[in-house]
Structures are given as C-alpha cells and as structure tokens.
PDB file of C-alpha atoms in Angstrom:
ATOM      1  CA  UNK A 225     100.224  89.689  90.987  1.00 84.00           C
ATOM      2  CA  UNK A 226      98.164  92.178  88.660  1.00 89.00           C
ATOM      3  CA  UNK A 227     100.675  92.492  86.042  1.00 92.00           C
ATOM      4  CA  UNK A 228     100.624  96.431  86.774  1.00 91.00           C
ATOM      5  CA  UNK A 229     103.577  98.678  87.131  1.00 88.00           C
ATOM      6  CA  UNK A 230     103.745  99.798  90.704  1.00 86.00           C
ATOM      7  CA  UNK A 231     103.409 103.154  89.931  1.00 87.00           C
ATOM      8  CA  UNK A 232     100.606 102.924  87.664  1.00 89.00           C
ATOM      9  CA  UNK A 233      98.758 100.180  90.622  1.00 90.00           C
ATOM     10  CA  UNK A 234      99.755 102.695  93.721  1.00 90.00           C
ATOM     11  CA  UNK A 235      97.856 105.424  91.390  1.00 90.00           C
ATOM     12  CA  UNK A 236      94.639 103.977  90.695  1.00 91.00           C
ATOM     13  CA  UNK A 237      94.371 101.560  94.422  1.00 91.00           C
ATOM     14  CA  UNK A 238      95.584 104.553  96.114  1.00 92.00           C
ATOM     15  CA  UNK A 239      96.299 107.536  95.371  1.00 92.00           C
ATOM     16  CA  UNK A 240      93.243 108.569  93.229  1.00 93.00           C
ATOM     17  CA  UNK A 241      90.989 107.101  95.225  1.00 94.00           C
ATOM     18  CA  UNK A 242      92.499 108.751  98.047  1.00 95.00           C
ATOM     19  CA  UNK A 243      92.193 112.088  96.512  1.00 93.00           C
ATOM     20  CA  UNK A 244      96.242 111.772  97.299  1.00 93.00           C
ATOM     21  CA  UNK A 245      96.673 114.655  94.517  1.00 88.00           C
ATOM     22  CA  UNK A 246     100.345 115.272  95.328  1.00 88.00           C
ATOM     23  CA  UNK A 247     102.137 111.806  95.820  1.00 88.00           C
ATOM     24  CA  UNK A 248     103.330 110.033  93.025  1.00 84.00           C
ATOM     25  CA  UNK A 249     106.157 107.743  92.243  1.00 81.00           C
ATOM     26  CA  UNK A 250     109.582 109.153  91.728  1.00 73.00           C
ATOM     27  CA  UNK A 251     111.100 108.639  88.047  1.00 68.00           C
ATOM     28  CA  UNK A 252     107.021 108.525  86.770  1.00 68.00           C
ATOM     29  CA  UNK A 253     104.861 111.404  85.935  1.00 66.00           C
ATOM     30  CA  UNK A 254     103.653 113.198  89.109  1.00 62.00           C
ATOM     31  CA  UNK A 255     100.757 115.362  89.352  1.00 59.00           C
ATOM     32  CA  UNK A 256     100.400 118.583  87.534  1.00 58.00           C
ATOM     33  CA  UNK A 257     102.607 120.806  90.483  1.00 56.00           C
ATOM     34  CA  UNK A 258     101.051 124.072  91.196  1.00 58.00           C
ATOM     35  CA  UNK A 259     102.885 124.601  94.677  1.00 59.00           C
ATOM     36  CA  UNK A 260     106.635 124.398  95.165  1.00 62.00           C
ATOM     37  CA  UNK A 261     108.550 121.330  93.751  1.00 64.00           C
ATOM     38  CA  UNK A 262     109.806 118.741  96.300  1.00 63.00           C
ATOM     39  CA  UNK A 263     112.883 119.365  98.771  1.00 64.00           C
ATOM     40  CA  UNK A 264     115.607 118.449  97.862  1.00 69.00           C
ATOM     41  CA  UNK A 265     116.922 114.750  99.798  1.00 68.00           C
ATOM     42  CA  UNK A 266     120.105 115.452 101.529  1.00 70.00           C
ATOM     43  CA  UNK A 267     123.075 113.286 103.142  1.00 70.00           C
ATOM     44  CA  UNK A 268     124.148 115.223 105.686  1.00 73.00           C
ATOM     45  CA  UNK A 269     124.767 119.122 103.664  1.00 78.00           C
ATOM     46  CA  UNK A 270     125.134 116.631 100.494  1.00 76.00           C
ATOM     47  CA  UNK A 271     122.246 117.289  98.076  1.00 74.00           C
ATOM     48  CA  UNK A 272     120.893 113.397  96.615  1.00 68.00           C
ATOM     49  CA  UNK A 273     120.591 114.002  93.143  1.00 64.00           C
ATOM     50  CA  UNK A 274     120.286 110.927  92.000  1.00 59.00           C
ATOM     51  CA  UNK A 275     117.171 110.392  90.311  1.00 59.00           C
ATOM     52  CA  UNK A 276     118.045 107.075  88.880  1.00 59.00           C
ATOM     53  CA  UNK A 277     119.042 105.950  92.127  1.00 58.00           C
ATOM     54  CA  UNK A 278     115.541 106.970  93.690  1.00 59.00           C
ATOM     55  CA  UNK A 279     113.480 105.504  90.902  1.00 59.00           C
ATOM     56  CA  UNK A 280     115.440 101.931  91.378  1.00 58.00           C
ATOM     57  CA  UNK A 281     114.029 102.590  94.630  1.00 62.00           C
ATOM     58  CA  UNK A 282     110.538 102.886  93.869  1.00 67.00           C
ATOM     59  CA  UNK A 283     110.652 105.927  96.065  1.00 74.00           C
ATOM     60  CA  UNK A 284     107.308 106.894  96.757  1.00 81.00           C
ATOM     61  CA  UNK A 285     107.155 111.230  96.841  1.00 81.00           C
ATOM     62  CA  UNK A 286     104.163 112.799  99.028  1.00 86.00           C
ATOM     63  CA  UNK A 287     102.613 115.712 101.557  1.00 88.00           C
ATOM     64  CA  UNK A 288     101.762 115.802 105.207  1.00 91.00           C
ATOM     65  CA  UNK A 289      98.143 115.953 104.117  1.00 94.00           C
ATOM     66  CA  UNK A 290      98.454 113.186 101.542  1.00 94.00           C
ATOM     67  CA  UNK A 291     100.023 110.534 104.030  1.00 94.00           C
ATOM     68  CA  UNK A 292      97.266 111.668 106.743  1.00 96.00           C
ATOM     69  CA  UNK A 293      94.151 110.547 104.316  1.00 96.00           C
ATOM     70  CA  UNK A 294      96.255 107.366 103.434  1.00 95.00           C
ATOM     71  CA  UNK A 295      96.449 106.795 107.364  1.00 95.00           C
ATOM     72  CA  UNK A 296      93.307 107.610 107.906  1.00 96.00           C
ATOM     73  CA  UNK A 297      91.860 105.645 105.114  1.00 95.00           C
ATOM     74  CA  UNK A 298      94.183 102.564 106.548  1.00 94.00           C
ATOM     75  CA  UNK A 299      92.965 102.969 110.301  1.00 94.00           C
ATOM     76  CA  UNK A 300      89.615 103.640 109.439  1.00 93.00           C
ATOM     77  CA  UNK A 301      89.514  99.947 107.425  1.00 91.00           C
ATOM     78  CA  UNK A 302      88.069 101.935 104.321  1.00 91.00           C
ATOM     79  CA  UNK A 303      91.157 100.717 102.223  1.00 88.00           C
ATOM     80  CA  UNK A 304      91.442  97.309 101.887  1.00 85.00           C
ATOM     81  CA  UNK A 305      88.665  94.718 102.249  1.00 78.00           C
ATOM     82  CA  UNK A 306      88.541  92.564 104.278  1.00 77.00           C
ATOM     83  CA  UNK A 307      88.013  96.221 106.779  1.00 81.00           C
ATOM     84  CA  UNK A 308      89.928  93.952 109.934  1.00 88.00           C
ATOM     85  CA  UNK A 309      93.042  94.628 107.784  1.00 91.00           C
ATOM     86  CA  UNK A 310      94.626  97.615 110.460  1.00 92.00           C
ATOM     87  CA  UNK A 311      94.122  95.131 113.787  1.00 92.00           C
ATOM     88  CA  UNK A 312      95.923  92.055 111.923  1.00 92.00           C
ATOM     89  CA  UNK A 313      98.562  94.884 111.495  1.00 92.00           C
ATOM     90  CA  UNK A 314      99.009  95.580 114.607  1.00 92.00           C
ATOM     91  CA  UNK A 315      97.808  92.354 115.973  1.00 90.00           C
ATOM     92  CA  UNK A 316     101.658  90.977 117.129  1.00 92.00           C
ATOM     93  CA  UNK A 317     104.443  93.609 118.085  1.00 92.00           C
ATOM     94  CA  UNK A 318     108.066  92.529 118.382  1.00 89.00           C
ATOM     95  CA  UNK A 319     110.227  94.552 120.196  1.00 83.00           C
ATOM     96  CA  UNK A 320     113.443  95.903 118.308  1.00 74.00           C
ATOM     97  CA  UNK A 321     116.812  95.157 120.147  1.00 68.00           C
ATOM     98  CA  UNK A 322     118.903  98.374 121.453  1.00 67.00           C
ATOM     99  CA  UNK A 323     121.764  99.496 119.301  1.00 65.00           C
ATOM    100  CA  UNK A 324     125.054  97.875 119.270  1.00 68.00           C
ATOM    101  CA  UNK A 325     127.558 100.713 117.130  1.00 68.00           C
ATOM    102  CA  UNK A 326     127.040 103.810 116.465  1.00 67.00           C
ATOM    103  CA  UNK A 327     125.497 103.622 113.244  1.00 62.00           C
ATOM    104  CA  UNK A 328     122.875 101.547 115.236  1.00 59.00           C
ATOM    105  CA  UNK A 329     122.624 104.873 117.422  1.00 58.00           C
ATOM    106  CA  UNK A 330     121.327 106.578 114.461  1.00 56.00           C
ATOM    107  CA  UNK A 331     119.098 103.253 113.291  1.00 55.00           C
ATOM    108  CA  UNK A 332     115.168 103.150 114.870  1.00 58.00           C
ATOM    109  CA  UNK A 333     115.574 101.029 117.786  1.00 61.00           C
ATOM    110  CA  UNK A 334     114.460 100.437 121.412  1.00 66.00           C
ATOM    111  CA  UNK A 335     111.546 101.126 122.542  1.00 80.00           C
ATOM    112  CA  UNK A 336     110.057 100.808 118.982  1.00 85.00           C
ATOM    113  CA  UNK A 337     108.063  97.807 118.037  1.00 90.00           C
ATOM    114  CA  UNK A 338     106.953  96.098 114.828  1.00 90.00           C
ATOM    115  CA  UNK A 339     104.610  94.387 113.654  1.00 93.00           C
ATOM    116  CA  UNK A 340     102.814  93.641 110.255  1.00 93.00           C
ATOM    117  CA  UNK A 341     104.461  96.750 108.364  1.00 91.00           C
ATOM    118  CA  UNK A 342     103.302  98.814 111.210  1.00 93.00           C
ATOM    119  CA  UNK A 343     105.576 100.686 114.019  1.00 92.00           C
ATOM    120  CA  UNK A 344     104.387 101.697 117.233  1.00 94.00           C
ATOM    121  CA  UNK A 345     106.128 104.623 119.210  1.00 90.00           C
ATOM    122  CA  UNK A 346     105.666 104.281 122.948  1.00 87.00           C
ATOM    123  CA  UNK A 347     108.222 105.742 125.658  1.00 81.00           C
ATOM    124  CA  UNK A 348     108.662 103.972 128.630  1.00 79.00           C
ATOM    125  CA  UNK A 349     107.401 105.422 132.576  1.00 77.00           C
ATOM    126  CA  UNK A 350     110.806 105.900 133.202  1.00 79.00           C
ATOM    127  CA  UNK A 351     110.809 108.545 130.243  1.00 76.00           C
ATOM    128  CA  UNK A 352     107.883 110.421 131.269  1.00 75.00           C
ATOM    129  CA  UNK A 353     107.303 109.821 135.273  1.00 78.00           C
ATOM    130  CA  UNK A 354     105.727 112.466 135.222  1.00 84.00           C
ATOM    131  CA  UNK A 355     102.750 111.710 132.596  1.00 83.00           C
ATOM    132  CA  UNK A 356     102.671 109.046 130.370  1.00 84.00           C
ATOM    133  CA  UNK A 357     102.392 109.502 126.589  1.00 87.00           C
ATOM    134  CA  UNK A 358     100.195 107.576 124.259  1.00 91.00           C
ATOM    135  CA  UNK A 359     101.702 105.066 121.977  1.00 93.00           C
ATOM    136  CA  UNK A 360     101.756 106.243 118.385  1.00 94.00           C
ATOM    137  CA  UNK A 361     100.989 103.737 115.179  1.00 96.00           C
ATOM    138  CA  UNK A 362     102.232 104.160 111.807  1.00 94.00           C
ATOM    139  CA  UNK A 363     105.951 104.355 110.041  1.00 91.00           C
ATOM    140  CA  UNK A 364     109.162 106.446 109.210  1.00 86.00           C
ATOM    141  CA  UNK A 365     110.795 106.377 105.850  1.00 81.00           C
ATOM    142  CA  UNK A 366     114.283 106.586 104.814  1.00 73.00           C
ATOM    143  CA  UNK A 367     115.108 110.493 104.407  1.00 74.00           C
ATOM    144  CA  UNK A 368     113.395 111.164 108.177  1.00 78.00           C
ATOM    145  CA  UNK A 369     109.535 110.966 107.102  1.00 84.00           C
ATOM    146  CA  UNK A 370     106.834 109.848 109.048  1.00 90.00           C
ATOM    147  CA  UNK A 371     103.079 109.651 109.102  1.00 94.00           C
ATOM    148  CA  UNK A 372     101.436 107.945 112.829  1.00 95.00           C
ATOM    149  CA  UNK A 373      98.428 107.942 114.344  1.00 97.00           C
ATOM    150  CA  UNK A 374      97.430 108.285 118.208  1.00 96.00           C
ATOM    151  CA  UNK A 375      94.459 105.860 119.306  1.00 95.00           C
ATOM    152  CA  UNK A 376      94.248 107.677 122.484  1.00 95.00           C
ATOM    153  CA  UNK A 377      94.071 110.910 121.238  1.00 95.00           C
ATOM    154  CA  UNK A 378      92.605 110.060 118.254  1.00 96.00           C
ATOM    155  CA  UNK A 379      95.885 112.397 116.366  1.00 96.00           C
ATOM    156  CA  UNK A 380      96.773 112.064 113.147  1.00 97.00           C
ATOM    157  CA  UNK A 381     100.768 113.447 112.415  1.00 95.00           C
ATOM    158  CA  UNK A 382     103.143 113.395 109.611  1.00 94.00           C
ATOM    159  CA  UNK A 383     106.430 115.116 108.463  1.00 90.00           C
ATOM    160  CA  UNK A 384     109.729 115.014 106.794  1.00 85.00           C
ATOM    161  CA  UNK A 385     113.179 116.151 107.082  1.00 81.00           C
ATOM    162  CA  UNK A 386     114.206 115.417 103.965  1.00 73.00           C
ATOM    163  CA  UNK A 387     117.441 114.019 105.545  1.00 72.00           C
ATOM    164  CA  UNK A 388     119.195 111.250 104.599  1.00 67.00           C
ATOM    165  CA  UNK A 389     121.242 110.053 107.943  1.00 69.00           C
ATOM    166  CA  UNK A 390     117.870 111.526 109.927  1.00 68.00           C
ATOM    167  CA  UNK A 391     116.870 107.768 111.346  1.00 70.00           C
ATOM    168  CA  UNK A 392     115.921 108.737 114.357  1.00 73.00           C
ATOM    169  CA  UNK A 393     114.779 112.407 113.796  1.00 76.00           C
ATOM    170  CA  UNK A 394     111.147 111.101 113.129  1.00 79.00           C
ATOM    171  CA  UNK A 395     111.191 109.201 116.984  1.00 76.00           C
ATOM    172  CA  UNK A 396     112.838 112.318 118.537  1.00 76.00           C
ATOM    173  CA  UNK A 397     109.849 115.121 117.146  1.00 79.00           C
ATOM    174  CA  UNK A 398     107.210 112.660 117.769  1.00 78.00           C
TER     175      UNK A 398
END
C-alpha cells in the first residue's frame, strides 16, 4: 500500500519508534551488533543455514526485550491509531481443532484460540483443579518464539528456542 519495502516500513513504523534497537529483517542490514550475534535456527541438531531461504521469508530477527515494548506498545493502543486496535484483535476467538497425526501433535492446537492475528493461551479447570491460570494474549513464531501478555497479571513474557520442529515448546514453558 505505501510502496515501501517491508523491511525499510517495519523500521521506521516500528522498530525505531519503538526504540526496538536489535530487531531487524533477516537478509537487510540489522543494527550495529555490539552483543552476541543471533542463535543459530536449528531442525532438530540440523543447523538452518539458509539465509536465502529466511530472507524469502521475510523473517523478522529480534530480543526478549524488543518483542516486550512491541507488545506493550500494541496492548497499550500507543501503536496504531485508531488506539481500539488491540480489543478488535481480540474481539472474536475461534477455537483451534485437536490434532489429527502426529505432526498435528507437534502443531499449536487445542486449547489455543485465534483471533485477529492474536493467540490466546488458556488451560482448561481440568488442567489446573487446583488453581486456575490466567489466559495469556499474544503469538508464537516458527523456530519456537513467543512474546504474550497476561491481563490478569498484568505480565509481559517472551522467548525463543531457536528450534525449528519446537511448535509446541512456546505453549508447554508458558
């Protein structure tokens, strides 16, 4: 719609304003790196070298801290105007269906529900009889990252595996 490259858009919508000093796009010029360079993506012990593969991808490379001020900025409604953009997000959820193979076993699934580019993370009573968790609001990516956010608690979280075949790994440590 702009006529902008992604990367160049992401960069000065997002992650400048953001102050999101260590995410950038993958095959484009990063930030100047003064702390280690990025893990390395694996399948399984199988380093993903593939940069060309990645940058088809539009692979978007980040921190814990940098996702958390994205979050926060998205929750918050101090990133896109109109500010009611987060609640039309999460304003429908659809439930996702329970896994029918075993590469569905390692797929997000039940209990997980979507909505407008938003997931929300809730375990059932009969998971936790005991005392029931909060529902958590955000998304994973495709090497076992996530970034959420806890209403209830008011908790920000975000991590990575760096794991291609990690699915599920985000659902299991949140």
């Amino acid at each position: 719609v702009s006529g902008t490259p992604l990367a160049q858009l992401f960069a000065r919508e997002l992650f400048v304003p953001l102050g999101m000093e260590r995410s950038w796009f993958m095959g484009h010029e990063g930030p100047a790196r003064t702390g280690p360079a990025p893990a390395t993506v694996r399948a399984g012990s199988v380093p993903l070298d593939r940069p060309a593969l990645l940058t088809s991808l539009d692979s978007v490379f980040s921190t814990g801290p940098d996702l958390i001020r994205f979050l926060r900025a998205l929750t918050s409604g101090a990133l896109f105007a109109p500010q009611g953009t987060w609640d039309v997000m999460c304003g429908e959820w659809r439930r996702f269906g329970l896994p029918r193979d075993r590469a569905g076993l390692r797929a997000p699934s039940w209990p997980i529900e979507y909505s407008l580019g938003i997931m929300r993370f809730a375990l059932p009573r009969l998971f936790t009889p005991l005392r029931p968790l909060p529902a958590v609001l955000g998304h994973t990516g495709s090497t076992g990252t996530w970034a959420f956010y806890c209403p209830a608690l008011d908790v920000f979280i975000a991590g990575a595996v760096n794991q291609a075949t990690a699915g599920a790994v985000p659902f299991r440590t949140v």
